[in-house]
Amino acid sequence: MLDPKLLRTDIQSVADKLKSRGFNFDVPAFNALEAQRKDLQTRTQDLQTERNNKSKNIGKAKSQGQDVQPLLDEVAHLGDALDAAKKQFDEVQAKLDVLLMTIPNLPHESVPVGKDELANVQVRVWGEPTKLDFTAKDHVELGAPNNWLDFETAVKITGSRFAVMRGSMARLHRALIQFMLDLHTSEHGYQEVYVPYLVNADSLRGTGQLPKFEQDLFKLSGESEYYLIPTAEVPVTNIVRDEIIEGDKMPLRFVCHTPCFRSEAGSYGKDTRGMIRQHQFEKVELVQMVKAEDSWAALEQLTGHAEKVLQKLKLPYRVMALCTGDMGFSSAKTYDLEVWLPGQQAYREISSCSNFGDFQARRMSARWRNPATGKPELLHTLNGSGLAIGRTLVAILENYQEADGSIRVPDILQKYMGGMEKLG
RNA sequence: GGAAGGGUGGCUGAGCGGUUGAAAGCACCGGUCUUGAAAACCGGCGAGGUAGUAAUACCUCCGUGGGUUCAAAUCCCACCCCUUCCGCCA
């Protein structure tokens, strides 16, 4: 949520910035609502003041044993007038709230301006695209032996966009999770957390998935209004919802492994082959809550933590700064990490690291207490994949393949695989 | 699922329907005292919003949402959550 004060004082520059991300902000409509709100609010408050004062007088008079009937007659009409004003005010306020909750975040000034992913800017490249002296197979072919990767069975059990993994492939998948959690907790200073995989609507509103993107989510049909998490960002960031964090506890850094569930509505026919785009996948997520002045440095640092995973796995990648038109709803700035996939001869997204500024914190009422002032201030939230497990698995299969179709195990993972050097 | 109790400020915890945004204590901040610290004493100390340059004034908030009333933390209804006991279950 944007700062309502900013909308009142500098609405045109807000509208201009939103335009760069393809969001048309109806300024006259907002101003009209805002004017109504202001008028109705002062009117309601005046009536409340009058009622409060007169009620107090009745209390006083009664305690002194005076006849209160004349005073009661005076306030008789007040209730109706107040109810009417309040009802109007609530209606306008509700409309304003809906509007406020559907406006995306403002992009940071360093974000490249552009319409879609074609305008994203390459920031740096690490390693060189893996060169094989044979024709690269893609991960679906490489996973076929031994039914390591079995999509047909998953279709039977559930449907499309699910996978069954077996044997050393399943183990490699698990090893990746352990490796990443260990790296971030022991070397990067994150606290490991375990969280619910079902969340309520308030949590999804807090991080920005609701109200606008319900169609991307799986919703349970039971009595409770619960949703499957699309990312650990939702439960982990909402740890601080409605909290005031003491200054000496800042910053907070959490790392969390969860499954993620996405409906992938609107991506029919896209990445239908293999593991790239699934309804269910695992992710190790990094989340930080920091002071406002630290969040830009934290974004660079957090991105570096995700990059470290790829470096230790010796997987070539590049870092892209997403343009204004390609960023997520809540983000002020996003870096995507894209790993090289020999099977596709292309870089593909494997991590997305974002600074949300105070956008999520305002929706969540997440604050920290500044010892300098003693006052609570909105904190800044960040997160990034560190990394998406399924896609990391794909990258390993395709980059570590041999001419005979066998797969070497990256050095750093061998201790998690019982010393195994090749998948077997 | 059954029974009982309970949700009040950063924490603990009072609160006959009427000048209660809320006693008291802890924590925290400032001061006195002290070489310094502690103790003691004095004072301050919730959040959000509206108007205003500001001082300030006013409004809202005692789990959530309704209701009764001139007036609700206090009465009524529904829901959510927590605790204890019983049952069931991994």
Coordinates of C-alpha atoms (C1' of nucleotides) in Angstrom, one line a residue:
Chain A
M1 CA 0.0 0.0 0.0
L2 CA 1.2 3.5 -0.9
D3 CA 1.4 6.2 1.8
P4 CA -2.1 7.9 1.7
K5 CA -0.4 11.2 2.6
L6 CA 1.7 10.9 -0.5
L7 CA -1.4 10.4 -2.6
R8 CA -3.0 13.5 -1.0
T9 CA 0.0 15.8 -1.5
D10 CA 1.8 14.6 -4.6
I11 CA -0.7 12.6 -6.6
Q12 CA 0.4 13.6 -10.1
S13 CA 4.0 12.4 -9.6
V14 CA 2.6 9.1 -8.2
A15 CA 0.4 8.7 -11.2
D16 CA 3.4 9.3 -13.5
K17 CA 5.5 6.7 -11.8
L18 CA 2.7 4.2 -11.9
K19 CA 2.3 4.8 -15.6
S20 CA 5.8 3.5 -16.1
R21 CA 4.7 0.1 -14.9
G22 CA 1.6 0.1 -17.0
F23 CA -0.8 1.1 -14.3
N24 CA -3.3 3.8 -15.1
F25 CA -4.2 5.6 -12.0
D26 CA -7.5 7.4 -12.3
V27 CA -6.5 10.7 -10.6
P28 CA -9.8 12.6 -10.9
A29 CA -11.7 9.6 -9.5
F30 CA -9.3 9.4 -6.5
N31 CA -9.4 13.1 -5.8
A32 CA -13.2 13.1 -5.9
L33 CA -13.4 10.2 -3.4
E34 CA -10.7 11.8 -1.2
A35 CA -12.6 15.2 -1.2
Q36 CA -15.8 13.3 -0.1
R37 CA -13.9 11.4 2.5
K38 CA -12.5 14.6 4.0
D39 CA -15.9 16.3 4.1
L40 CA -17.7 13.3 5.6
Q41 CA -15.0 12.7 8.1
T42 CA -15.0 16.2 9.5
R43 CA -18.8 16.2 9.5
T44 CA -19.0 12.9 11.3
Q45 CA -16.4 14.0 13.8
D46 CA -18.2 17.2 14.6
L47 CA -21.4 15.3 15.3
Q48 CA -19.5 12.9 17.5
T49 CA -18.0 15.8 19.5
E50 CA -21.4 17.2 20.0
R51 CA -22.8 13.9 21.1
N52 CA -19.8 13.2 23.4
N53 CA -20.1 16.6 25.1
K54 CA -23.8 16.4 25.7
S55 CA -23.6 12.8 27.0
K56 CA -21.0 13.9 29.4
N57 CA -23.2 16.7 30.6
I58 CA -26.0 14.3 31.1
G59 CA -23.7 12.2 33.3
K60 CA -22.7 15.2 35.3
A61 CA -26.2 16.5 35.8
K62 CA -27.4 13.1 36.8
S63 CA -24.7 12.7 39.4
Q64 CA -25.8 16.1 40.9
G65 CA -29.4 14.9 41.1
Q66 CA -30.7 17.3 38.4
D67 CA -33.5 16.7 36.0
V68 CA -31.9 15.4 32.8
Q69 CA -35.0 15.3 30.6
P70 CA -34.4 18.6 28.9
L71 CA -30.9 17.5 28.0
L72 CA -32.2 14.2 26.7
D73 CA -34.6 16.0 24.4
E74 CA -31.7 18.0 23.1
V75 CA -29.8 15.0 21.8
A76 CA -32.8 13.0 20.6
H77 CA -32.2 13.9 16.9
L78 CA -28.4 13.6 17.1
G79 CA -28.3 9.8 16.8
D80 CA -30.0 9.7 13.4
A81 CA -27.9 12.4 12.0
L82 CA -24.7 10.7 13.2
D83 CA -25.8 7.3 11.9
A84 CA -26.5 8.8 8.4
A85 CA -23.1 10.7 8.3
K86 CA -21.3 7.6 9.5
K87 CA -22.9 5.3 7.0
Q88 CA -21.9 7.6 4.1
F89 CA -18.4 8.0 5.5
D90 CA -18.0 4.2 5.8
E91 CA -19.1 3.7 2.2
V92 CA -16.6 6.2 0.8
Q93 CA -13.8 4.9 3.1
A94 CA -14.5 1.4 1.9
K95 CA -14.2 2.5 -1.8
L96 CA -10.9 4.3 -1.0
D97 CA -9.6 1.2 0.8
V98 CA -10.3 -1.0 -2.2
L99 CA -8.5 1.6 -4.4
L100 CA -5.5 1.8 -2.1
M101 CA -5.1 -2.0 -1.9
T102 CA -5.1 -2.4 -5.7
I103 CA -2.4 0.2 -6.5
P104 CA 1.0 -1.4 -7.1
N105 CA 4.2 -0.2 -5.5
L106 CA 6.3 2.7 -6.9
P107 CA 9.4 1.6 -8.8
H108 CA 12.7 2.8 -7.4
E109 CA 14.4 5.5 -9.5
S110 CA 17.2 3.0 -10.5
V111 CA 14.7 0.6 -12.1
P112 CA 14.9 0.6 -15.9
V113 CA 11.8 1.9 -17.6
G114 CA 10.2 -0.5 -20.0
K115 CA 7.0 -2.4 -21.1
D116 CA 8.0 -6.0 -20.7
E117 CA 10.8 -8.5 -20.1
L118 CA 12.5 -7.4 -23.3
A119 CA 13.4 -4.1 -21.5
N120 CA 15.1 -5.9 -18.6
V121 CA 18.8 -4.9 -18.1
Q122 CA 21.6 -7.3 -17.7
V123 CA 23.6 -6.3 -14.6
R124 CA 26.4 -8.9 -14.5
V125 CA 27.2 -12.4 -15.8
W126 CA 28.9 -15.1 -13.7
G127 CA 30.7 -18.0 -15.5
E128 CA 30.3 -18.9 -19.1
P129 CA 27.5 -20.9 -20.7
T130 CA 28.5 -24.5 -20.3
K131 CA 30.0 -25.9 -23.5
L132 CA 29.5 -29.6 -24.2
D133 CA 31.2 -31.5 -27.0
F134 CA 28.0 -33.4 -27.8
T135 CA 24.4 -32.4 -28.3
A136 CA 22.9 -31.4 -25.0
K137 CA 19.9 -33.4 -23.8
D138 CA 17.2 -31.5 -21.8
H139 CA 16.3 -32.5 -18.2
V140 CA 13.3 -34.6 -19.3
E141 CA 15.4 -36.9 -21.4
L142 CA 18.1 -37.0 -18.8
G143 CA 15.6 -37.9 -16.1
A144 CA 13.9 -40.6 -18.1
P145 CA 16.3 -43.6 -17.1
N146 CA 15.1 -45.5 -14.0
N147 CA 12.0 -43.3 -14.0
W148 CA 14.1 -40.7 -12.1
L149 CA 11.7 -38.0 -13.3
D150 CA 8.3 -39.5 -13.9
F151 CA 5.6 -37.1 -15.2
E152 CA 3.2 -39.8 -16.5
T153 CA 2.7 -41.2 -13.0
A154 CA 2.1 -37.7 -11.6
V155 CA -0.6 -37.1 -14.2
K156 CA -2.3 -40.3 -13.0
I157 CA -2.1 -39.4 -9.3
T158 CA -3.1 -35.8 -9.8
G159 CA -2.9 -34.1 -13.2
S160 CA -0.6 -32.1 -15.4
R161 CA 2.2 -29.9 -14.0
F162 CA 3.2 -32.3 -11.2
A163 CA 6.2 -34.6 -11.0
V164 CA 7.2 -37.9 -9.3
M165 CA 10.9 -38.3 -8.5
R166 CA 12.6 -41.6 -7.6
G167 CA 15.8 -42.9 -6.2
S168 CA 18.9 -40.7 -6.4
M169 CA 17.0 -38.0 -8.2
A170 CA 14.7 -37.6 -5.2
R171 CA 17.7 -37.7 -3.0
L172 CA 19.5 -35.0 -5.0
H173 CA 16.4 -32.9 -4.7
R174 CA 16.4 -33.3 -0.9
A175 CA 20.2 -32.7 -0.9
L176 CA 19.7 -29.3 -2.6
I177 CA 17.3 -28.2 0.2
Q178 CA 19.7 -29.2 2.9
F179 CA 22.7 -27.6 1.2
M180 CA 20.9 -24.3 0.8
L181 CA 19.5 -24.1 4.3
D182 CA 23.0 -25.0 5.7
L183 CA 24.7 -22.3 3.6
H184 CA 22.3 -19.5 4.6
T185 CA 22.1 -20.3 8.3
S186 CA 25.8 -20.9 8.8
E187 CA 27.4 -18.4 6.4
H188 CA 24.8 -15.7 5.8
G189 CA 23.3 -15.2 9.2
Y190 CA 19.7 -16.3 8.6
Q191 CA 17.5 -18.0 11.2
E192 CA 15.8 -21.1 9.9
V193 CA 12.0 -21.1 10.4
Y194 CA 9.2 -23.6 9.8
V195 CA 5.8 -22.1 9.0
P196 CA 2.3 -23.1 8.0
Y197 CA 1.7 -24.0 4.3
L198 CA -1.9 -22.9 4.6
V199 CA -2.5 -19.2 5.2
N200 CA -5.5 -16.9 5.8
A201 CA -6.6 -14.1 3.6
D202 CA -5.2 -11.4 5.9
S203 CA -1.7 -12.8 5.3
L204 CA -2.2 -12.7 1.5
R205 CA -3.4 -9.2 1.7
G206 CA -0.3 -8.3 3.7
T207 CA 2.2 -9.4 1.1
G208 CA 0.0 -8.2 -1.8
Q209 CA -1.3 -11.5 -3.4
L210 CA -4.8 -10.4 -2.5
P211 CA -7.1 -8.8 -3.5
K212 CA -5.9 -8.6 -7.0
F213 CA -4.3 -12.0 -7.8
E214 CA -6.7 -14.6 -6.3
Q215 CA -6.8 -16.4 -9.6
D216 CA -3.1 -17.4 -9.1
L217 CA -3.8 -19.2 -5.8
F218 CA -5.2 -22.5 -4.7
K219 CA -8.0 -22.0 -2.3
L220 CA -9.4 -24.6 0.1
S221 CA -13.1 -25.3 -0.1
G222 CA -13.5 -26.2 3.6
E223 CA -15.2 -24.1 6.3
S224 CA -12.0 -22.0 6.9
E225 CA -11.0 -19.5 4.2
Y226 CA -7.5 -20.9 3.7
Y227 CA -5.2 -20.8 0.8
L228 CA -2.1 -22.9 -0.2
I229 CA 1.0 -20.7 -0.1
P230 CA 2.3 -19.6 -3.5
T231 CA 5.7 -18.9 -1.8
A232 CA 7.2 -18.9 1.7
E233 CA 7.3 -15.1 1.4
V234 CA 3.6 -15.1 2.5
P235 CA 3.9 -16.9 5.9
V236 CA 7.4 -15.7 6.7
T237 CA 6.9 -12.1 6.0
N238 CA 3.6 -12.1 7.9
I239 CA 5.5 -13.2 11.0
V240 CA 5.9 -9.4 11.7
R241 CA 2.3 -8.5 10.8
D242 CA 0.8 -6.3 13.6
E243 CA 4.1 -6.3 15.4
I244 CA 6.5 -3.7 16.7
I245 CA 10.1 -5.0 16.7
E246 CA 12.5 -3.5 19.2
G247 CA 15.4 -1.7 17.6
D248 CA 18.1 -4.0 19.0
K249 CA 16.4 -7.0 17.3
M250 CA 16.8 -5.5 13.8
P251 CA 17.4 -6.6 11.2
L252 CA 15.5 -9.8 11.0
R253 CA 16.7 -12.5 8.6
F254 CA 14.8 -15.7 8.0
V255 CA 15.4 -18.6 5.7
C256 CA 12.6 -21.1 5.1
H257 CA 12.1 -24.2 3.0
T258 CA 8.5 -24.7 1.9
P259 CA 6.6 -26.2 -1.0
C260 CA 4.9 -23.6 -3.1
F261 CA 1.5 -24.0 -4.9
R262 CA 0.5 -22.0 -7.9
S263 CA -2.5 -22.3 -10.1
E264 CA -0.6 -21.0 -13.2
A265 CA -3.8 -19.7 -14.5
G266 CA -3.1 -17.9 -17.7
S267 CA 0.0 -19.8 -18.6
Y268 CA -1.6 -22.5 -20.7
G269 CA 0.8 -24.0 -23.2
K270 CA 3.8 -22.3 -21.5
D271 CA 6.6 -24.5 -20.3
T272 CA 4.4 -27.5 -20.5
R273 CA 7.4 -29.8 -20.8
G274 CA 9.3 -30.9 -17.7
M275 CA 9.8 -29.4 -14.3
I276 CA 10.2 -25.7 -15.2
R277 CA 6.6 -24.7 -14.4
Q278 CA 4.8 -26.9 -11.9
H279 CA 1.7 -26.4 -9.7
Q280 CA 3.8 -27.7 -6.7
F281 CA 7.5 -27.0 -6.2
E282 CA 10.0 -26.6 -3.4
K283 CA 11.8 -23.4 -2.6
V284 CA 14.3 -22.1 -0.1
E285 CA 13.3 -18.5 0.6
L286 CA 15.3 -15.7 2.1
V287 CA 13.3 -12.9 3.9
Q288 CA 14.6 -9.8 5.6
M289 CA 13.0 -7.1 7.7
V290 CA 15.3 -4.0 7.9
K291 CA 15.3 -0.4 8.8
A292 CA 14.2 1.9 6.0
E293 CA 17.7 3.4 5.4
D294 CA 19.2 -0.1 5.1
S295 CA 16.9 -1.7 2.6
W296 CA 18.8 -0.9 -0.6
A297 CA 22.1 -2.2 0.7
A298 CA 20.1 -5.3 2.0
L299 CA 18.8 -6.0 -1.5
E300 CA 22.3 -6.1 -2.9
Q301 CA 23.4 -8.3 0.0
L302 CA 20.4 -10.7 -0.3
T303 CA 20.9 -11.0 -4.0
G304 CA 24.5 -11.9 -3.3
H305 CA 23.4 -14.6 -0.9
A306 CA 21.2 -16.2 -3.6
E307 CA 24.1 -15.9 -6.1
K308 CA 26.4 -17.7 -3.7
V309 CA 24.3 -20.8 -4.1
L310 CA 24.8 -20.8 -7.8
Q311 CA 28.5 -20.1 -7.5
K312 CA 29.0 -23.0 -5.0
L313 CA 27.2 -25.3 -7.4
K314 CA 29.3 -23.9 -10.3
L315 CA 26.3 -23.0 -12.4
P316 CA 26.6 -20.2 -14.9
Y317 CA 24.1 -17.4 -14.5
R318 CA 23.4 -13.8 -15.1
V319 CA 21.7 -11.1 -13.0
M320 CA 18.9 -9.1 -14.6
A321 CA 17.4 -5.9 -13.3
L322 CA 13.7 -6.1 -14.0
C323 CA 12.2 -3.2 -15.8
T324 CA 9.2 -1.2 -14.5
G325 CA 6.7 -3.2 -16.6
D326 CA 8.0 -6.6 -15.6
M327 CA 8.1 -6.2 -11.8
G328 CA 5.7 -7.8 -9.4
F329 CA 2.9 -5.8 -7.8
S330 CA 4.5 -5.2 -4.4
S331 CA 8.1 -4.7 -5.5
A332 CA 10.1 -1.4 -5.6
K333 CA 13.0 -3.2 -7.3
T334 CA 13.7 -6.7 -8.4
Y335 CA 16.8 -8.6 -9.6
D336 CA 16.2 -11.9 -11.3
L337 CA 18.9 -14.6 -11.3
E338 CA 18.9 -16.6 -14.5
V339 CA 20.7 -19.8 -14.8
W340 CA 22.1 -21.2 -18.0
L341 CA 20.2 -24.3 -19.3
P342 CA 22.1 -26.2 -22.0
G343 CA 19.0 -28.1 -23.0
Q344 CA 17.2 -24.9 -23.9
Q345 CA 20.3 -23.0 -24.9
A346 CA 19.0 -20.1 -22.8
Y347 CA 19.1 -18.4 -19.4
R348 CA 16.1 -19.1 -17.3
E349 CA 14.8 -17.5 -14.1
I350 CA 15.9 -19.4 -11.0
S351 CA 15.6 -16.7 -8.3
S352 CA 13.8 -13.4 -7.9
C353 CA 15.1 -10.9 -5.3
S354 CA 13.0 -7.9 -4.3
N355 CA 13.0 -4.9 -2.1
F356 CA 9.4 -4.0 -1.2
G357 CA 10.3 -0.8 0.8
D358 CA 7.5 -0.1 3.2
F359 CA 4.8 -1.3 0.8
Q360 CA 4.1 -4.6 2.5
A361 CA 4.8 -3.2 6.0
R362 CA 2.1 -0.6 5.6
R363 CA -0.4 -3.3 4.5
M364 CA 0.7 -5.5 7.4
S365 CA 1.2 -2.8 10.0
A366 CA 4.7 -4.1 10.6
R367 CA 7.0 -1.7 12.5
W368 CA 10.1 -1.4 14.5
R369 CA 10.7 1.0 17.4
N370 CA 13.4 3.5 16.7
P371 CA 15.4 4.1 20.0
A372 CA 16.3 7.6 18.8
T373 CA 12.7 8.7 18.9
G374 CA 11.0 6.0 20.9
K375 CA 8.4 5.9 18.1
P376 CA 7.4 2.9 15.9
E377 CA 8.3 3.3 12.3
L378 CA 7.4 1.1 9.3
L379 CA 10.1 -1.4 8.6
H380 CA 11.2 -2.5 5.1
T381 CA 10.7 -6.0 3.8
L382 CA 12.8 -8.0 1.2
N383 CA 12.8 -11.5 -0.1
G384 CA 14.4 -13.7 -2.6
S385 CA 14.6 -17.3 -3.7
G386 CA 17.7 -18.9 -2.5
L387 CA 16.9 -20.9 -4.7
A388 CA 13.9 -22.5 -6.4
I389 CA 14.7 -26.2 -5.9
G390 CA 13.1 -27.8 -9.0
R391 CA 14.8 -25.4 -11.4
T392 CA 18.1 -25.9 -9.6
L393 CA 17.7 -29.6 -10.1
V394 CA 17.0 -29.0 -13.8
A395 CA 20.1 -26.8 -14.1
I396 CA 22.3 -29.5 -12.5
L397 CA 21.0 -32.2 -14.8
E398 CA 21.6 -30.2 -17.9
N399 CA 24.9 -28.6 -16.9
Y400 CA 26.5 -31.7 -15.3
Q401 CA 25.4 -34.2 -18.0
E402 CA 27.9 -36.5 -19.8
A403 CA 27.9 -37.7 -23.4
D404 CA 26.5 -41.1 -22.2
G405 CA 23.6 -39.4 -20.5
S406 CA 24.9 -39.9 -16.9
I407 CA 24.9 -37.0 -14.4
R408 CA 27.9 -35.9 -12.3
V409 CA 27.1 -34.8 -8.8
P410 CA 28.4 -31.3 -8.0
D411 CA 31.3 -31.4 -5.5
I412 CA 29.6 -29.4 -2.9
L413 CA 26.6 -31.8 -2.9
Q414 CA 28.5 -35.0 -2.7
K415 CA 28.6 -35.0 1.1
Y416 CA 24.8 -34.7 1.1
M417 CA 24.7 -37.7 -1.3
G418 CA 26.7 -40.2 0.8
G419 CA 29.8 -39.4 -1.3
M420 CA 28.1 -40.3 -4.6
E421 CA 30.0 -38.7 -7.6
K422 CA 27.5 -39.7 -10.3
L423 CA 23.7 -40.2 -10.0
G424 CA 23.2 -43.9 -9.8
Chain B
rG1 C1' -16.6 -33.2 19.6
rG2 C1' -18.2 -32.2 25.3
rA3 C1' -17.4 -29.0 29.9
rA4 C1' -15.4 -24.7 32.3
rG5 C1' -12.6 -20.2 32.3
rG6 C1' -10.4 -16.1 29.7
rG7 C1' -8.9 -12.2 25.7
rU8 C1' -7.6 -4.6 28.5
rG9 C1' -1.3 -0.3 26.6
rG10 C1' 5.9 -3.2 25.2
rC11 C1' 4.7 -6.9 29.5
rU12 C1' 1.8 -8.1 34.2
rG13 C1' -2.9 -6.6 35.8
rA14 C1' -7.5 -3.3 38.0
rG15 C1' -11.8 -1.5 36.0
rC16 C1' -20.5 0.1 40.1
rG17 C1' -23.3 1.8 32.0
rG18 C1' -21.7 8.3 33.0
rU19 C1' -15.8 14.1 33.5
rU20 C1' -11.9 6.2 32.1
rG21 C1' -7.7 6.3 26.7
rA22 C1' -8.2 3.5 30.9
rA23 C1' -5.7 2.4 38.4
rA24 C1' -1.2 0.0 40.0
rG25 C1' 3.3 -2.5 39.0
rC26 C1' 7.4 -3.8 35.6
rA27 C1' 10.2 -2.1 31.5
rC28 C1' 11.8 2.3 29.1
rC29 C1' 13.2 7.8 29.0
rG30 C1' 14.5 12.5 31.7
rG31 C1' 15.9 14.7 36.5
rU32 C1' 17.6 14.9 41.9
rC33 C1' 21.2 12.5 45.0
rU34 C1' 26.4 10.1 44.0
rU35 C1' 33.6 10.5 42.4
rG36 C1' 30.8 6.9 39.2
rA37 C1' 27.0 3.2 39.4
rA38 C1' 23.0 0.9 42.0
rA39 C1' 19.1 2.0 45.4
rA40 C1' 15.7 5.8 46.7
rC41 C1' 12.8 9.9 45.3
rC42 C1' 10.4 13.3 41.4
rG43 C1' 8.5 13.6 36.4
rG44 C1' 7.4 11.6 31.6
rC45 C1' 5.9 7.4 28.8
rG46 C1' 0.1 3.4 23.7
rA47 C1' -1.4 3.5 18.4
rG48 C1' -3.9 5.6 14.1
rG49 C1' -6.4 9.7 11.9
rU50 C1' -8.5 15.0 10.8
rA51 C1' -7.5 20.4 11.1
rG52 C1' -3.2 23.7 12.0
rU53 C1' 3.4 26.6 10.3
rA54 C1' 3.2 25.2 15.4
rA55 C1' 1.5 25.0 20.4
rU56 C1' -2.8 22.5 20.4
rA57 C1' -7.9 20.9 19.5
rC58 C1' -11.0 17.0 18.0
rC59 C1' -12.2 11.8 16.4
rU60 C1' -11.3 6.4 16.6
rC61 C1' -9.2 2.1 19.0
rC62 C1' -9.9 -2.3 25.6
rG63 C1' -10.0 -10.1 20.4
rU64 C1' -13.5 -9.3 15.7
rG65 C1' -18.3 -7.9 13.9
rG66 C1' -23.3 -6.6 15.0
rG67 C1' -27.0 -4.8 18.7
rU68 C1' -29.2 -1.9 23.1
rU69 C1' -28.5 3.3 25.1
rC70 C1' -28.3 10.3 25.2
rA71 C1' -23.7 7.5 26.8
rA72 C1' -20.4 0.7 26.3
rA73 C1' -13.9 -1.8 28.2
rU74 C1' -18.4 -2.4 31.3
rC75 C1' -25.1 -5.0 29.0
rC76 C1' -27.0 -8.5 24.8
rC77 C1' -25.9 -11.7 20.2
rA78 C1' -22.6 -14.1 16.7
rC79 C1' -17.8 -15.3 15.4
rC80 C1' -12.3 -15.9 16.2
rC81 C1' -8.4 -17.1 19.4
rC82 C1' -6.1 -18.8 24.1
rU83 C1' -6.0 -21.9 28.8
rU84 C1' -7.7 -26.2 31.7
rC85 C1' -10.3 -31.0 32.1
rC86 C1' -12.8 -35.2 29.3
rG87 C1' -13.3 -37.9 24.7
rC88 C1' -11.1 -39.2 19.9
rC89 C1' -6.8 -39.4 16.9
rA90 C1' -1.1 -39.3 14.1

